[in-house]
Amino acid sequence: DIKYAWDLENPLNIYMRTQFKKKISIIIVNYNNAKFLSKSINSILSQKINNLEIIVVDDKSTDNSIQILNRFKNKVMIIKNQKKTKFGSFNQINSYYKGYLKSKGEYIFFLDSDDFFKKSKVIEVINFFKKNNKIKITFDLAYKFFSKKKKSKN
């Protein structure tokens, strides 16, 4: 399936955009995360693979998320969730399910709209599955990025 190699020992050594015959779906669920949405989508677009499907399910955001999503409308399938309950976790699960139903990928990734993928994420996960074909699901731990605010001297 892979025509061009990715050097996992040295992830900065990218030979070429990796060619996959099988579609890869990445589903993002968003609710009022306009602040992070562009960075999240761009982290997927920067993956060095082809045959990638990006689905964003917006859970009736009231911020400017839809305007930001519209900037990506040629690269992203946008689904606007019309039903919303007072239970946030149920809404999120329901949105992931709606995205899953629309996905066409053999490999499916889930990403919250305030999270990001490192540049080699997708290829590393797919290579993991190819080497461990009895494993059908995996997850990883997130890194928390934050900055220290300087205290003002007043």
Short mmCIF file of C-alpha atoms in Angstrom, two decimals:
data_model
loop_
_atom_site.label_atom_id
_atom_site.label_comp_id
_atom_site.label_asym_id
_atom_site.label_seq_id
_atom_site.Cartn_x
_atom_site.Cartn_y
_atom_site.Cartn_z
CA ASP A 1 0.00 0.00 0.00
CA ILE A 2 2.85 2.41 0.71
CA LYS A 3 4.81 3.54 -2.33
CA TYR A 4 7.08 6.01 -0.56
CA ALA A 5 8.69 5.50 2.82
CA TRP A 6 8.64 7.66 5.88
CA ASP A 7 11.75 7.42 8.00
CA LEU A 8 10.38 6.82 11.51
CA GLU A 9 13.87 6.86 12.99
CA ASN A 10 14.22 10.41 11.74
CA PRO A 11 10.73 11.89 11.22
CA LEU A 12 12.18 15.08 9.75
CA ASN A 13 13.52 13.05 6.83
CA ILE A 14 10.46 13.07 4.56
CA TYR A 15 11.12 11.47 1.20
CA MET A 16 7.83 12.26 -0.41
CA ARG A 17 4.14 12.48 0.34
CA THR A 18 3.12 8.93 1.26
CA GLN A 19 0.71 7.31 -1.16
CA PHE A 20 -2.07 5.17 0.31
CA LYS A 21 -4.60 3.25 -1.72
CA LYS A 22 -6.96 3.06 1.26
CA LYS A 23 -8.83 6.15 2.40
CA ILE A 24 -8.05 7.63 5.80
CA SER A 25 -10.79 9.51 7.66
CA ILE A 26 -10.20 12.03 10.40
CA ILE A 27 -13.28 13.17 12.30
CA ILE A 28 -13.18 16.39 14.30
CA VAL A 29 -15.98 17.37 16.65
CA ASN A 30 -16.31 21.05 17.42
CA TYR A 31 -18.31 23.10 19.87
CA ASN A 32 -17.29 26.73 20.33
CA ASN A 33 -13.58 26.12 19.76
CA ALA A 34 -13.06 28.76 17.09
CA LYS A 35 -9.87 29.77 18.88
CA PHE A 36 -8.21 26.41 18.08
CA LEU A 37 -10.13 25.19 15.03
CA SER A 38 -7.77 26.44 12.30
CA LYS A 39 -4.71 25.02 14.06
CA SER A 40 -6.47 21.69 14.53
CA ILE A 41 -7.47 21.40 10.86
CA ASN A 42 -4.06 22.60 9.65
CA SER A 43 -2.38 19.92 11.78
CA ILE A 44 -4.25 17.37 9.67
CA LEU A 45 -3.62 19.11 6.37
CA SER A 46 0.11 19.09 7.14
CA GLN A 47 0.17 15.28 7.32
CA LYS A 48 2.41 13.94 4.56
CA ILE A 49 -0.15 11.53 3.13
CA ASN A 50 -2.72 11.48 0.38
CA ASN A 51 -6.23 9.99 0.24
CA LEU A 52 -7.23 11.84 3.38
CA GLU A 53 -10.82 12.69 4.25
CA ILE A 54 -11.45 15.35 6.92
CA ILE A 55 -14.92 15.53 8.45
CA VAL A 56 -15.81 18.26 10.93
CA VAL A 57 -19.04 17.94 12.88
CA ASP A 58 -20.06 21.24 14.44
CA ASP A 59 -22.29 20.84 17.47
CA LYS A 60 -24.32 24.06 17.08
CA SER A 61 -21.49 26.42 17.99
CA THR A 62 -22.43 29.96 18.93
CA ASP A 63 -19.00 31.49 18.33
CA ASN A 64 -17.45 32.12 14.90
CA SER A 65 -16.58 28.44 14.31
CA ILE A 66 -18.78 28.17 11.21
CA GLN A 67 -17.05 31.15 9.59
CA ILE A 68 -13.68 29.51 10.22
CA LEU A 69 -14.92 26.16 8.89
CA ASN A 70 -16.17 27.85 5.73
CA ARG A 71 -12.56 28.89 4.97
CA PHE A 72 -11.77 25.16 4.70
CA LYS A 73 -14.93 24.10 2.86
CA ASN A 74 -12.98 22.91 -0.21
CA LYS A 75 -10.80 20.63 1.93
CA VAL A 76 -13.18 19.57 4.71
CA MET A 77 -16.63 17.99 4.84
CA ILE A 78 -18.69 20.10 7.26
CA ILE A 79 -21.64 18.55 9.07
CA LYS A 80 -23.82 20.83 11.17
CA ASN A 81 -25.41 18.93 14.02
CA GLN A 82 -29.04 20.01 14.31
CA LYS A 83 -29.89 18.19 17.56
CA LYS A 84 -28.43 19.21 20.88
CA THR A 85 -29.14 18.03 24.38
CA LYS A 86 -28.17 19.57 27.69
CA PHE A 87 -25.58 16.80 28.16
CA GLY A 88 -22.30 17.87 26.57
CA SER A 89 -20.71 14.41 26.58
CA PHE A 90 -23.72 12.88 24.83
CA ASN A 91 -23.60 15.63 22.19
CA GLN A 92 -19.93 14.94 21.57
CA ILE A 93 -20.46 11.17 21.23
CA ASN A 94 -23.44 11.76 18.95
CA SER A 95 -21.35 14.08 16.76
CA TYR A 96 -18.52 11.56 16.46
CA TYR A 97 -21.09 8.95 15.48
CA LYS A 98 -22.54 11.23 12.78
CA GLY A 99 -19.05 11.80 11.41
CA TYR A 100 -18.34 8.07 11.50
CA LEU A 101 -21.49 7.32 9.50
CA LYS A 102 -20.31 9.72 6.75
CA SER A 103 -16.71 8.48 6.75
CA LYS A 104 -15.34 6.29 3.99
CA GLY A 105 -11.96 5.50 5.51
CA GLU A 106 -10.47 2.14 6.29
CA TYR A 107 -8.54 3.91 9.03
CA ILE A 108 -10.52 6.33 11.20
CA PHE A 109 -9.04 8.90 13.56
CA PHE A 110 -10.90 11.05 16.08
CA LEU A 111 -9.70 14.50 17.06
CA ASP A 112 -11.23 17.13 19.33
CA SER A 113 -11.22 20.58 17.80
CA ASP A 114 -8.94 21.97 20.52
CA ASP A 115 -6.32 19.25 19.93
CA PHE A 116 -3.67 18.85 17.23
CA PHE A 117 -1.79 16.04 15.46
CA LYS A 118 1.98 16.09 15.24
CA LYS A 119 3.21 15.97 11.64
CA SER A 120 3.93 12.23 11.63
CA LYS A 121 0.88 11.09 13.64
CA VAL A 122 -1.20 9.45 10.91
CA ILE A 123 1.65 7.60 9.21
CA GLU A 124 3.00 6.34 12.53
CA VAL A 125 -0.40 4.95 13.56
CA ILE A 126 -0.99 3.29 10.20
CA ASN A 127 2.49 1.74 10.26
CA PHE A 128 1.73 0.47 13.78
CA PHE A 129 -1.44 -1.25 12.53
CA LYS A 130 0.38 -2.75 9.55
CA LYS A 131 3.01 -4.26 11.84
CA ASN A 132 0.42 -5.41 14.42
CA ASN A 133 -2.44 -6.66 12.28
CA LYS A 134 -4.23 -8.38 15.18
CA ILE A 135 -4.74 -5.03 16.92
CA LYS A 136 -7.87 -3.20 15.77
CA ILE A 137 -7.92 -0.08 17.96
CA THR A 138 -5.35 2.11 19.65
CA PHE A 139 -5.17 5.35 21.57
CA ASP A 140 -2.43 7.56 22.81
CA LEU A 141 -1.90 10.03 25.58
CA ALA A 142 -2.08 13.71 24.90
CA TYR A 143 0.62 16.23 25.57
CA LYS A 144 -0.47 19.38 27.33
CA PHE A 145 1.03 22.53 25.90
CA PHE A 146 0.78 25.66 27.97
CA SER A 147 2.69 28.81 28.53
CA LYS A 148 3.63 30.42 31.78
CA LYS A 149 2.20 33.86 32.19
CA LYS A 150 4.57 36.44 33.54
CA LYS A 151 3.40 38.05 36.71
CA SER A 152 3.29 41.79 36.53
CA LYS A 153 5.12 43.72 39.22
CA ASN A 154 2.53 46.13 40.56
#
